[in-house]
Amino acid sequence: MVNHKRRKRLLKLLAEHQTATVQQLVEWLNASPATVRRDISWLAARNLLTRTRGGAENLLPKKRQFALSSETFQNNIQCYAARKRAIARQAASMCVDGETIIINGGTTTFMMAEFLADKQLKILTNSFLMAERLLVSSENEIIVPGGKVYREQNVILSPFDNDITQHHYASKMFMSVYGLSLLGLMEADPLLIQAEKRLISQAEELVVLADSSKFAKKAGLILCGLDRVATVITDTNASDSAVQLLEQYGVNVVTVAPDAAAPNLCAPHFNHAYDLQSNPAYDLQTAAIFQTETSH
């Protein structure tokens, strides 16, 4: 393998695994320890990775924190794909030809594109990938806001209050969120909060697409309270207690079975604590989180 191809492969491996020892890289690249060490030194000198004791570490996540701190779109869309696809199908079934809807830039909402191909809608979205896909695969009218494109999170965000969204009214907004609790919808990035609050204000009905792992995720920022949410679509792995608590707050909860056609592609380095099959205590954990937050 020539130098540039090997080094490119090395960086790709670090992007997948975050860290690696020299011995691991030797095996993966089929190269000698001396060659791997030279490559690490060469890439570190150009600020493309971080040298560690006995290996190397991916540099990119540290850089990305200065833009948006949320997980990348590419990584997130691989997790719980079966659940997300079923939720997206259910959400798309709520759309009626001729209406205007808003769809935010999340991985579950992105999967709605497949099921909106035969619809006749006006769709405002801050997901440039969704806009591109729908323009190619459907006859829907697509509107995107102006602003900066964040490639890793697949969103278009404007720093200005007077962007195009203020001129559009929607009967429904479909949105993915970082986390869901009795405090409301939770996000990790202030910039996302700012943009999505504007979108929410333009919609009559808010529909949240949240696979059951979202009930166990917490973030430091609250996007809006549950009183603003009309419907939550989740999967059948959500605990009965979590569903009942949401319903007590006046939220309509729809549960769907994971889609057998879309296997769970969750990457190995992700935390499997949210997966019911790998953690049978998930129901109890979720219920405990909701009960704890109720007491505050």
mmCIF file of C-alpha atoms in Angstrom:
data_model
loop_
_atom_site.group_PDB
_atom_site.id
_atom_site.type_symbol
_atom_site.label_atom_id
_atom_site.label_comp_id
_atom_site.label_asym_id
_atom_site.label_seq_id
_atom_site.Cartn_x
_atom_site.Cartn_y
_atom_site.Cartn_z
ATOM 1 C CA MET A 1 0.000 0.000 0.000
ATOM 2 C CA VAL A 2 1.436 3.358 -1.021
ATOM 3 C CA ASN A 3 2.029 5.995 1.653
ATOM 4 C CA HIS A 4 -0.924 8.311 1.014
ATOM 5 C CA LYS A 5 -3.433 5.462 0.771
ATOM 6 C CA ARG A 6 -2.133 3.851 3.941
ATOM 7 C CA ARG A 7 -2.249 7.127 5.846
ATOM 8 C CA LYS A 8 -5.739 7.856 4.610
ATOM 9 C CA ARG A 9 -6.789 4.393 5.754
ATOM 10 C CA LEU A 10 -5.141 5.000 9.124
ATOM 11 C CA LEU A 11 -7.158 8.186 9.635
ATOM 12 C CA LYS A 12 -10.343 6.400 8.647
ATOM 13 C CA LEU A 13 -9.656 3.657 11.196
ATOM 14 C CA LEU A 14 -9.131 6.253 13.911
ATOM 15 C CA ALA A 15 -12.388 7.950 12.938
ATOM 16 C CA GLU A 16 -14.154 4.627 13.438
ATOM 17 C CA HIS A 17 -12.403 3.517 16.637
ATOM 18 C CA GLN A 18 -11.320 6.884 18.112
ATOM 19 C CA THR A 19 -8.060 5.400 19.471
ATOM 20 C CA ALA A 20 -5.723 2.591 18.425
ATOM 21 C CA THR A 21 -2.424 1.090 19.495
ATOM 22 C CA VAL A 22 0.497 0.635 17.148
ATOM 23 C CA GLN A 23 -0.048 -3.114 17.234
ATOM 24 C CA GLN A 24 -3.710 -2.743 16.231
ATOM 25 C CA LEU A 25 -2.759 -0.492 13.341
ATOM 26 C CA VAL A 26 -0.076 -2.950 12.262
ATOM 27 C CA GLU A 27 -2.711 -5.663 11.977
ATOM 28 C CA TRP A 28 -5.351 -3.496 10.323
ATOM 29 C CA LEU A 29 -2.985 -1.929 7.796
ATOM 30 C CA ASN A 30 -0.818 -4.991 7.230
ATOM 31 C CA ALA A 31 2.250 -2.808 7.757
ATOM 32 C CA SER A 32 5.355 -3.028 9.915
ATOM 33 C CA PRO A 33 5.520 -1.319 13.350
ATOM 34 C CA ALA A 34 8.222 1.012 12.037
ATOM 35 C CA THR A 35 6.030 2.081 9.109
ATOM 36 C CA VAL A 36 3.024 2.681 11.371
ATOM 37 C CA ARG A 37 5.110 4.789 13.758
ATOM 38 C CA ARG A 38 6.433 6.874 10.858
ATOM 39 C CA ASP A 39 2.904 7.408 9.592
ATOM 40 C CA ILE A 40 1.718 8.462 13.047
ATOM 41 C CA SER A 41 4.593 10.946 13.312
ATOM 42 C CA TRP A 42 3.939 12.296 9.817
ATOM 43 C CA LEU A 43 0.202 12.782 10.461
ATOM 44 C CA ALA A 44 0.736 14.219 13.953
ATOM 45 C CA ALA A 45 3.162 16.789 12.563
ATOM 46 C CA ARG A 46 0.366 17.993 10.259
ATOM 47 C CA ASN A 47 -2.161 18.098 13.111
ATOM 48 C CA LEU A 48 -4.249 15.284 11.627
ATOM 49 C CA LEU A 49 -4.146 13.036 14.694
ATOM 50 C CA THR A 50 -2.908 13.048 18.277
ATOM 51 C CA ARG A 51 -0.011 10.825 19.292
ATOM 52 C CA THR A 52 -0.585 8.800 22.445
ATOM 53 C CA ARG A 53 1.618 6.490 24.456
ATOM 54 C CA GLY A 54 1.865 3.418 22.254
ATOM 55 C CA GLY A 55 -0.544 4.570 19.574
ATOM 56 C CA ALA A 56 -2.702 7.381 18.219
ATOM 57 C CA GLU A 57 -6.006 9.124 18.835
ATOM 58 C CA ASN A 58 -8.534 10.642 16.478
ATOM 59 C CA LEU A 59 -8.276 14.423 16.427
ATOM 60 C CA LEU A 60 -11.529 15.382 14.703
ATOM 61 C CA PRO A 61 -14.041 15.056 17.562
ATOM 62 C CA LYS A 62 -12.128 17.647 19.583
ATOM 63 C CA LYS A 63 -12.257 20.096 16.690
ATOM 64 C CA ARG A 64 -15.951 19.542 16.065
ATOM 65 C CA GLN A 65 -16.867 20.505 19.594
ATOM 66 C CA PHE A 66 -16.314 24.136 18.657
ATOM 67 C CA ALA A 67 -19.075 23.917 16.056
ATOM 68 C CA LEU A 68 -21.894 21.729 17.333
ATOM 69 C CA SER A 69 -21.400 19.360 20.239
ATOM 70 C CA SER A 70 -24.077 16.866 19.187
ATOM 71 C CA GLU A 71 -23.232 13.507 17.642
ATOM 72 C CA THR A 72 -22.647 13.383 13.908
ATOM 73 C CA PHE A 73 -25.551 12.597 11.603
ATOM 74 C CA GLN A 74 -23.650 9.696 10.034
ATOM 75 C CA ASN A 75 -23.082 8.013 13.392
ATOM 76 C CA ASN A 76 -26.585 8.631 14.727
ATOM 77 C CA ILE A 77 -28.430 7.306 11.704
ATOM 78 C CA GLN A 78 -26.786 3.905 12.172
ATOM 79 C CA CYS A 79 -28.186 3.485 15.684
ATOM 80 C CA TYR A 80 -31.597 1.856 16.148
ATOM 81 C CA ALA A 81 -32.347 2.075 12.438
ATOM 82 C CA ALA A 82 -35.192 -0.457 12.716
ATOM 83 C CA ARG A 83 -36.934 1.637 15.349
ATOM 84 C CA LYS A 84 -36.372 4.921 13.551
ATOM 85 C CA ARG A 85 -37.658 3.679 10.201
ATOM 86 C CA ALA A 86 -40.906 2.412 11.732
ATOM 87 C CA ILE A 87 -41.380 5.703 13.574
ATOM 88 C CA ALA A 88 -40.696 7.661 10.378
ATOM 89 C CA ARG A 89 -43.265 5.619 8.446
ATOM 90 C CA GLN A 90 -45.902 6.323 11.089
ATOM 91 C CA ALA A 91 -45.086 10.028 11.033
ATOM 92 C CA ALA A 92 -45.357 10.221 7.245
ATOM 93 C CA SER A 93 -48.786 8.583 7.425
ATOM 94 C CA MET A 94 -50.013 11.608 9.375
ATOM 95 C CA CYS A 95 -49.317 13.938 6.434
ATOM 96 C CA VAL A 96 -52.231 14.950 4.217
ATOM 97 C CA ASP A 97 -51.718 16.041 0.623
ATOM 98 C CA GLY A 98 -51.874 19.813 0.225
ATOM 99 C CA GLU A 99 -50.747 20.779 3.721
ATOM 100 C CA THR A 100 -47.588 22.571 4.759
ATOM 101 C CA ILE A 101 -45.316 20.801 7.215
ATOM 102 C CA ILE A 102 -41.971 21.470 8.894
ATOM 103 C CA ILE A 103 -39.347 18.769 9.385
ATOM 104 C CA ASN A 104 -36.211 19.393 11.418
ATOM 105 C CA GLY A 105 -32.791 17.957 10.694
ATOM 106 C CA GLY A 106 -32.638 14.730 12.678
ATOM 107 C CA THR A 107 -31.870 11.154 11.702
ATOM 108 C CA THR A 108 -35.354 9.796 12.453
ATOM 109 C CA THR A 109 -37.047 12.651 10.627
ATOM 110 C CA PHE A 110 -34.686 12.153 7.678
ATOM 111 C CA MET A 111 -36.075 8.631 7.277
ATOM 112 C CA MET A 112 -39.487 10.170 6.591
ATOM 113 C CA ALA A 113 -38.238 11.129 3.116
ATOM 114 C CA GLU A 114 -38.691 7.574 1.853
ATOM 115 C CA PHE A 115 -42.366 7.608 2.841
ATOM 116 C CA LEU A 116 -43.082 11.118 1.573
ATOM 117 C CA ALA A 117 -42.083 10.354 -2.017
ATOM 118 C CA ASP A 118 -45.691 9.953 -3.201
ATOM 119 C CA LYS A 119 -47.094 12.894 -1.245
ATOM 120 C CA GLN A 120 -48.017 16.361 -2.481
ATOM 121 C CA LEU A 121 -46.841 18.635 0.325
ATOM 122 C CA LYS A 122 -45.088 21.917 0.967
ATOM 123 C CA ILE A 123 -42.139 20.997 3.206
ATOM 124 C CA LEU A 124 -39.931 23.423 5.087
ATOM 125 C CA THR A 125 -36.824 21.654 6.366
ATOM 126 C CA ASN A 126 -33.438 22.635 7.743
ATOM 127 C CA SER A 127 -32.010 19.250 6.706
ATOM 128 C CA PHE A 128 -30.126 19.733 3.458
ATOM 129 C CA LEU A 129 -29.921 15.968 2.876
ATOM 130 C CA MET A 130 -33.689 15.621 3.212
ATOM 131 C CA ALA A 131 -34.211 18.560 0.865
ATOM 132 C CA GLU A 132 -31.879 17.018 -1.702
ATOM 133 C CA ARG A 133 -33.507 13.593 -1.482
ATOM 134 C CA LEU A 134 -37.061 14.906 -1.751
ATOM 135 C CA LEU A 135 -36.173 17.130 -4.691
ATOM 136 C CA VAL A 136 -34.919 14.083 -6.563
ATOM 137 C CA SER A 137 -37.502 11.498 -5.468
ATOM 138 C CA SER A 138 -40.761 13.419 -5.112
ATOM 139 C CA GLU A 139 -42.988 16.207 -6.378
ATOM 140 C CA ASN A 140 -43.196 17.903 -2.993
ATOM 141 C CA GLU A 141 -42.447 21.626 -2.823
ATOM 142 C CA ILE A 142 -39.273 22.066 -0.762
ATOM 143 C CA ILE A 143 -38.264 25.173 1.198
ATOM 144 C CA VAL A 144 -34.968 25.538 3.072
ATOM 145 C CA PRO A 145 -33.860 28.381 5.360
ATOM 146 C CA GLY A 146 -30.765 30.425 4.655
ATOM 147 C CA GLY A 147 -27.741 30.009 6.867
ATOM 148 C CA LYS A 148 -24.626 27.984 7.511
ATOM 149 C CA VAL A 149 -24.509 24.285 6.621
ATOM 150 C CA TYR A 150 -23.182 22.027 9.384
ATOM 151 C CA ARG A 151 -22.154 18.950 7.425
ATOM 152 C CA GLU A 152 -21.601 16.604 10.349
ATOM 153 C CA GLN A 153 -25.066 17.233 11.803
ATOM 154 C CA ASN A 154 -26.862 17.680 8.452
ATOM 155 C CA VAL A 155 -28.536 20.959 9.383
ATOM 156 C CA ILE A 156 -28.785 24.476 7.997
ATOM 157 C CA LEU A 157 -28.775 27.021 10.807
ATOM 158 C CA SER A 158 -29.202 30.771 10.561
ATOM 159 C CA PRO A 159 -27.834 33.123 13.226
ATOM 160 C CA PHE A 160 -30.481 35.715 12.318
ATOM 161 C CA ASP A 161 -33.996 36.031 13.732
ATOM 162 C CA ASN A 162 -35.532 37.284 10.489
ATOM 163 C CA ASP A 163 -34.874 34.265 8.286
ATOM 164 C CA ILE A 164 -37.335 32.705 5.845
ATOM 165 C CA THR A 165 -39.039 30.539 8.481
ATOM 166 C CA GLN A 166 -40.962 33.472 9.923
ATOM 167 C CA HIS A 167 -42.981 33.760 6.703
ATOM 168 C CA HIS A 168 -44.261 30.176 6.677
ATOM 169 C CA TYR A 169 -47.032 28.594 8.701
ATOM 170 C CA ALA A 170 -47.309 24.810 9.042
ATOM 171 C CA SER A 171 -50.123 22.614 10.267
ATOM 172 C CA LYS A 172 -47.586 20.156 11.707
ATOM 173 C CA MET A 173 -43.930 20.106 12.647
ATOM 174 C CA PHE A 174 -42.128 16.776 12.855
ATOM 175 C CA MET A 175 -38.978 16.844 14.905
ATOM 176 C CA SER A 176 -36.257 14.613 16.276
ATOM 177 C CA VAL A 177 -34.741 15.530 19.629
ATOM 178 C CA TYR A 178 -31.625 14.702 21.621
ATOM 179 C CA GLY A 179 -33.616 13.592 24.642
ATOM 180 C CA LEU A 180 -37.104 13.496 26.091
ATOM 181 C CA SER A 181 -38.115 13.877 29.734
ATOM 182 C CA LEU A 182 -40.946 15.251 31.825
ATOM 183 C CA LEU A 183 -39.109 18.569 31.751
ATOM 184 C CA GLY A 184 -39.698 18.649 28.001
ATOM 185 C CA LEU A 185 -37.695 18.251 24.807
ATOM 186 C CA MET A 186 -33.948 18.413 25.384
ATOM 187 C CA GLU A 187 -31.065 19.458 23.136
ATOM 188 C CA ALA A 188 -27.306 19.699 23.602
ATOM 189 C CA ASP A 189 -26.477 22.747 21.450
ATOM 190 C CA PRO A 190 -27.563 26.364 22.059
ATOM 191 C CA LEU A 191 -27.487 27.072 18.325
ATOM 192 C CA LEU A 192 -29.922 24.226 17.661
ATOM 193 C CA ILE A 193 -32.201 25.518 20.404
ATOM 194 C CA GLN A 194 -32.289 28.964 18.817
ATOM 195 C CA ALA A 195 -33.108 27.667 15.329
ATOM 196 C CA GLU A 196 -35.632 25.032 16.362
ATOM 197 C CA LYS A 197 -37.580 27.373 18.639
ATOM 198 C CA ARG A 198 -38.214 29.519 15.583
ATOM 199 C CA LEU A 199 -39.453 26.501 13.635
ATOM 200 C CA ILE A 200 -41.712 25.361 16.481
ATOM 201 C CA SER A 201 -43.302 28.812 16.693
ATOM 202 C CA GLN A 202 -44.445 28.494 13.062
ATOM 203 C CA ALA A 203 -46.320 25.195 13.514
ATOM 204 C CA GLU A 204 -49.757 24.503 14.933
ATOM 205 C CA GLU A 205 -49.111 20.912 16.009
ATOM 206 C CA LEU A 206 -45.779 19.502 17.228
ATOM 207 C CA VAL A 207 -45.086 15.815 16.587
ATOM 208 C CA VAL A 208 -41.947 14.389 18.204
ATOM 209 C CA LEU A 209 -40.182 11.361 16.737
ATOM 210 C CA ALA A 210 -38.248 9.717 19.567
ATOM 211 C CA ASP A 211 -37.073 6.129 19.673
ATOM 212 C CA SER A 212 -37.120 4.617 23.153
ATOM 213 C CA SER A 213 -33.421 5.333 23.769
ATOM 214 C CA LYS A 214 -34.265 9.055 23.907
ATOM 215 C CA PHE A 215 -36.120 8.585 27.205
ATOM 216 C CA ALA A 216 -32.810 7.782 28.893
ATOM 217 C CA LYS A 217 -30.783 10.650 27.423
ATOM 218 C CA LYS A 218 -30.296 13.931 29.241
ATOM 219 C CA ALA A 219 -28.963 17.258 28.040
ATOM 220 C CA GLY A 220 -28.406 20.632 29.622
ATOM 221 C CA LEU A 221 -30.858 22.614 27.478
ATOM 222 C CA ILE A 222 -34.646 22.465 27.332
ATOM 223 C CA LEU A 223 -36.145 23.269 23.951
ATOM 224 C CA CYS A 224 -39.774 23.408 25.081
ATOM 225 C CA GLY A 225 -42.102 21.890 27.633
ATOM 226 C CA LEU A 226 -44.386 18.928 27.103
ATOM 227 C CA ASP A 227 -47.368 21.282 27.015
ATOM 228 C CA ARG A 228 -46.244 22.263 23.494
ATOM 229 C CA VAL A 229 -46.099 18.632 22.296
ATOM 230 C CA ALA A 230 -49.219 17.127 20.694
ATOM 231 C CA THR A 231 -47.885 13.664 19.837
ATOM 232 C CA VAL A 232 -44.852 11.513 20.561
ATOM 233 C CA ILE A 233 -44.175 8.615 18.212
ATOM 234 C CA THR A 234 -41.879 6.031 19.773
ATOM 235 C CA ASP A 235 -41.223 2.297 19.550
ATOM 236 C CA THR A 236 -42.565 -0.627 21.519
ATOM 237 C CA ASN A 237 -39.373 -0.857 23.594
ATOM 238 C CA ALA A 238 -40.542 2.199 25.536
ATOM 239 C CA SER A 239 -41.687 1.240 29.035
ATOM 240 C CA ASP A 240 -45.385 1.343 29.914
ATOM 241 C CA SER A 241 -44.621 3.659 32.827
ATOM 242 C CA ALA A 242 -42.869 6.194 30.570
ATOM 243 C CA VAL A 243 -45.765 6.145 28.105
ATOM 244 C CA GLN A 244 -48.337 6.540 30.878
ATOM 245 C CA LEU A 245 -46.477 9.470 32.408
ATOM 246 C CA LEU A 246 -46.382 11.275 29.060
ATOM 247 C CA GLU A 247 -50.087 10.649 28.598
ATOM 248 C CA GLN A 248 -50.754 12.112 32.052
ATOM 249 C CA TYR A 249 -49.183 15.314 30.758
ATOM 250 C CA GLY A 250 -51.674 15.362 27.888
ATOM 251 C CA VAL A 251 -49.333 13.993 25.223
ATOM 252 C CA ASN A 252 -50.752 11.535 22.712
ATOM 253 C CA VAL A 253 -48.268 8.629 22.515
ATOM 254 C CA VAL A 254 -48.132 6.314 19.503
ATOM 255 C CA THR A 255 -45.943 3.200 19.743
ATOM 256 C CA VAL A 256 -44.819 1.198 16.717
ATOM 257 C CA ALA A 257 -42.943 -2.088 16.390
ATOM 258 C CA PRO A 258 -39.376 -1.837 15.001
ATOM 259 C CA ASP A 259 -39.177 -2.334 11.253
ATOM 260 C CA ALA A 260 -37.878 -5.806 10.434
ATOM 261 C CA ALA A 261 -36.541 -4.521 7.107
ATOM 262 C CA ALA A 262 -34.090 -2.176 8.838
ATOM 263 C CA PRO A 263 -31.632 -3.977 11.145
ATOM 264 C CA ASN A 264 -30.038 -2.236 14.103
ATOM 265 C CA LEU A 265 -26.758 -0.883 12.743
ATOM 266 C CA CYS A 266 -25.557 0.708 15.944
ATOM 267 C CA ALA A 267 -21.795 1.223 15.675
ATOM 268 C CA PRO A 268 -19.629 -0.813 18.093
ATOM 269 C CA HIS A 269 -18.279 2.214 19.942
ATOM 270 C CA PHE A 270 -21.746 3.466 20.884
ATOM 271 C CA ASN A 271 -23.196 2.993 24.344
ATOM 272 C CA HIS A 272 -25.542 0.008 24.249
ATOM 273 C CA ALA A 273 -27.049 0.839 27.622
ATOM 274 C CA TYR A 274 -30.127 2.167 25.867
ATOM 275 C CA ASP A 275 -30.798 -1.045 23.949
ATOM 276 C CA LEU A 276 -33.527 -3.116 25.605
ATOM 277 C CA GLN A 277 -32.203 -6.404 24.264
ATOM 278 C CA SER A 278 -28.730 -5.831 25.683
ATOM 279 C CA ASN A 279 -30.059 -4.350 28.921
ATOM 280 C CA PRO A 280 -33.267 -5.942 30.285
ATOM 281 C CA ALA A 281 -33.324 -3.352 33.090
ATOM 282 C CA TYR A 282 -34.115 -0.601 30.612
ATOM 283 C CA ASP A 283 -37.793 -0.336 31.618
ATOM 284 C CA LEU A 284 -36.881 0.192 35.263
ATOM 285 C CA GLN A 285 -34.194 2.724 34.396
ATOM 286 C CA THR A 286 -36.573 4.751 32.263
ATOM 287 C CA ALA A 287 -39.311 4.716 34.861
ATOM 288 C CA ALA A 288 -36.845 5.787 37.557
ATOM 289 C CA ILE A 289 -35.644 8.732 35.453
ATOM 290 C CA PHE A 290 -39.194 9.933 34.874
ATOM 291 C CA GLN A 291 -40.141 9.505 38.538
ATOM 292 C CA THR A 292 -37.005 11.364 39.670
ATOM 293 C CA GLU A 293 -37.695 14.291 37.403
ATOM 294 C CA THR A 294 -41.305 14.415 38.575
ATOM 295 C CA SER A 295 -40.156 14.916 42.136
ATOM 296 C CA HIS A 296 -38.141 18.064 41.353
#
